[in-house]
Amino acid sequence: MLNNLNIGKRLLLGFAVLLLCALIAVGVGVQRLQAVAQASATLLDEPLATERMVSDWYRIIYAGIRRNLAIAKASDAAMAQFFAAEVAESTRESVELQKRIEPQMKSPRELALWQELAAVRKDYVGVRDQAIALKKEGKAEEVAQLVDQRFIPLARVYGEKIKELQNEQRATINRMAAEIQQVYRTSRVLLVVLAVLMVLFVAVCAWLLTNSITRPLAQAVQVARRVAAGDLTADIGAGSGDETGQLLDALRDMNGKLSGLVAGVRSATDQMATASQQIAAGNADLSSRTESQASALEQTASSMEELTGTVRRNASHAQQANALVVSASGVAEQGGAVVGRVVQTMDGIRDSSRKIADIIGVIDGIAFQTNILALNAAVEAARAGEQGRGFAVVASEVRNLAQRSATAAREIKALIAGSVEQVELGGKLVDQAGATMQEIVRSVRGVADIMQDITQASQAQSDGIGQVNIAVTEMDGMTQQNAALVEQAAAAAASMVQQAGALAQAVSVFKLGEAEGRVAVHPAMRRRLAVNS
């Protein structure tokens, strides 16, 4: 039955049984502990509490008896009154305890003692009240006689009865404690016996569970060892329905598939040997063509290096010509700037000449006015006669000066006019020279731009040829690497042939069935196997 369950369910069943046993043990233990606890609670709630109340009652009664004796024998009224208040309080406490104790009296012995105690208490209270009444009446002798003859004996009997009730409660407590101890011992024995039975039951279950798992595993290990030794002829029967049975089924499938795999590998080694020989022949042909391509690339690289040198020289010459053109452009620009300054100077001279001409015109006008004034002065001097003769001479001299000034002004004006014409002609020539210099500067700049473009194009051409040269060099290097790789591939093909032989020898250790072992082996591979063996 266990063999039809998987290992997980078996383990689950085993743990469930173990858990059930543990729960049973815990349940029994809890039940016995509950019994002990209930008995202890009963002991604490009833007998022990009753015993404490009886003890308190005895203490209060004993104190009341002593106070009553003190009242009966006291000669001081104040002291008697003091003890009377204490006695009243003790009586009240005693009555309350009596009411609490009476419901706890359940056993026949307790009920009998309680009835006896009630009768004694009744007599005791009657004698006490009688003694107190006689004390109030002042009958001291009768009080003393009543106390000695009846109160003290009754008080002694009253105390003894309470003591007997207290002893009965203690006996009940001891009896219940013994019962609790007996329950404890019984529970301990029961738990020990139950634990032993459960250990035996769990041990049997564990042995059955372990045997159901380890026995098929041992069979699977034996099969795996035969496969590891290369024996693929083992006949593996059908397993059970658990994981170990599935493992045996998987080993049987693995054994069959491994047999087919080994047969396939033996067949593939022959094909691998043929393919590796073809690869080796192809690699030899490829190596020859790669060497021819490498030689052609070396020649191309040499030609590209020469072309690169020529282009670099052209680029260098273009850079030098560009530098000369840039220098000429700078000189032309400086000449244009000088001509511009000359034009500005000629414009200044022309403006100054015009201003001088204007000033000469003013001087000519002044000379003309002076001449007119001199004429007027001469006329007036002639009219004055002898008195105006000296003034006439002065006017004549002023007129002569005015005429000479006018003549000089006209001559200067004529010279200035000629100078202005020459300056204007020079200005026109300078303007033409400035325009020509600007044309020269623009032309030089155009040539400089063209030379710059030529220089950049030459540099780009040089860079492009350099990159082409680098690419050719890299192609040469890659071709050399390809040649090396072809040689390595040839060596790898040869190694593949050797590895195919080693693989065939490795799989030859497996023992196959007759149908699976009938696999053809290539003659070359058979010879290689013979040499290796």
XYZ file of N, CA and C in Angstrom, residues 8 10 15 38 46 66 99 112 121 192 235 298 310 343 347 432 452 455 489 521 525:
63
model
N 6.221 12.157 -0.995
C 5.665 13.306 -0.287
C 4.460 12.922 0.548
N 3.807 9.905 1.646
C 4.264 9.046 2.747
C 4.811 9.881 3.902
N 4.363 12.224 9.177
C 4.309 13.390 10.059
C 2.914 13.560 10.665
N -8.163 21.415 38.825
C -9.506 21.511 39.388
C -9.512 21.103 40.860
N -12.638 25.952 48.902
C -13.538 25.509 49.976
C -12.800 25.182 51.283
N -11.354 36.767 76.609
C -10.425 37.488 77.483
C -10.987 38.869 77.823
N -21.838 33.367 60.024
C -22.735 33.304 58.879
C -22.004 32.823 57.622
N -22.330 17.831 62.561
C -22.453 17.460 63.977
C -21.664 18.418 64.856
N -22.249 27.569 72.198
C -22.201 29.023 72.033
C -23.441 29.666 72.660
N 3.779 8.383 31.009
C 4.982 7.610 30.681
C 4.617 6.405 29.821
N 18.714 -4.857 -17.755
C 17.267 -4.977 -17.948
C 16.584 -4.418 -16.698
N 49.793 44.355 -50.559
C 51.064 45.002 -50.237
C 51.496 45.945 -51.353
N 52.920 62.564 -52.752
C 52.706 63.604 -53.775
C 51.606 64.570 -53.349
N 43.206 110.813 -49.634
C 41.946 111.421 -50.098
C 41.398 112.357 -49.033
N 40.942 116.413 -49.443
C 39.671 117.061 -49.127
C 39.884 118.205 -48.153
N 40.224 108.117 -57.795
C 40.390 107.005 -58.731
C 41.407 105.987 -58.200
N 42.697 79.557 -50.285
C 42.279 78.873 -49.062
C 41.475 77.617 -49.382
N 43.773 75.070 -50.655
C 44.536 74.474 -49.549
C 43.686 73.468 -48.777
N 42.643 27.170 -38.796
C 41.505 26.316 -39.147
C 41.983 24.969 -39.680
N 31.718 1.498 -39.166
C 32.805 2.395 -38.794
C 33.692 2.599 -40.009
N 38.860 5.553 -39.675
C 38.620 5.651 -38.242
C 38.990 4.356 -37.543
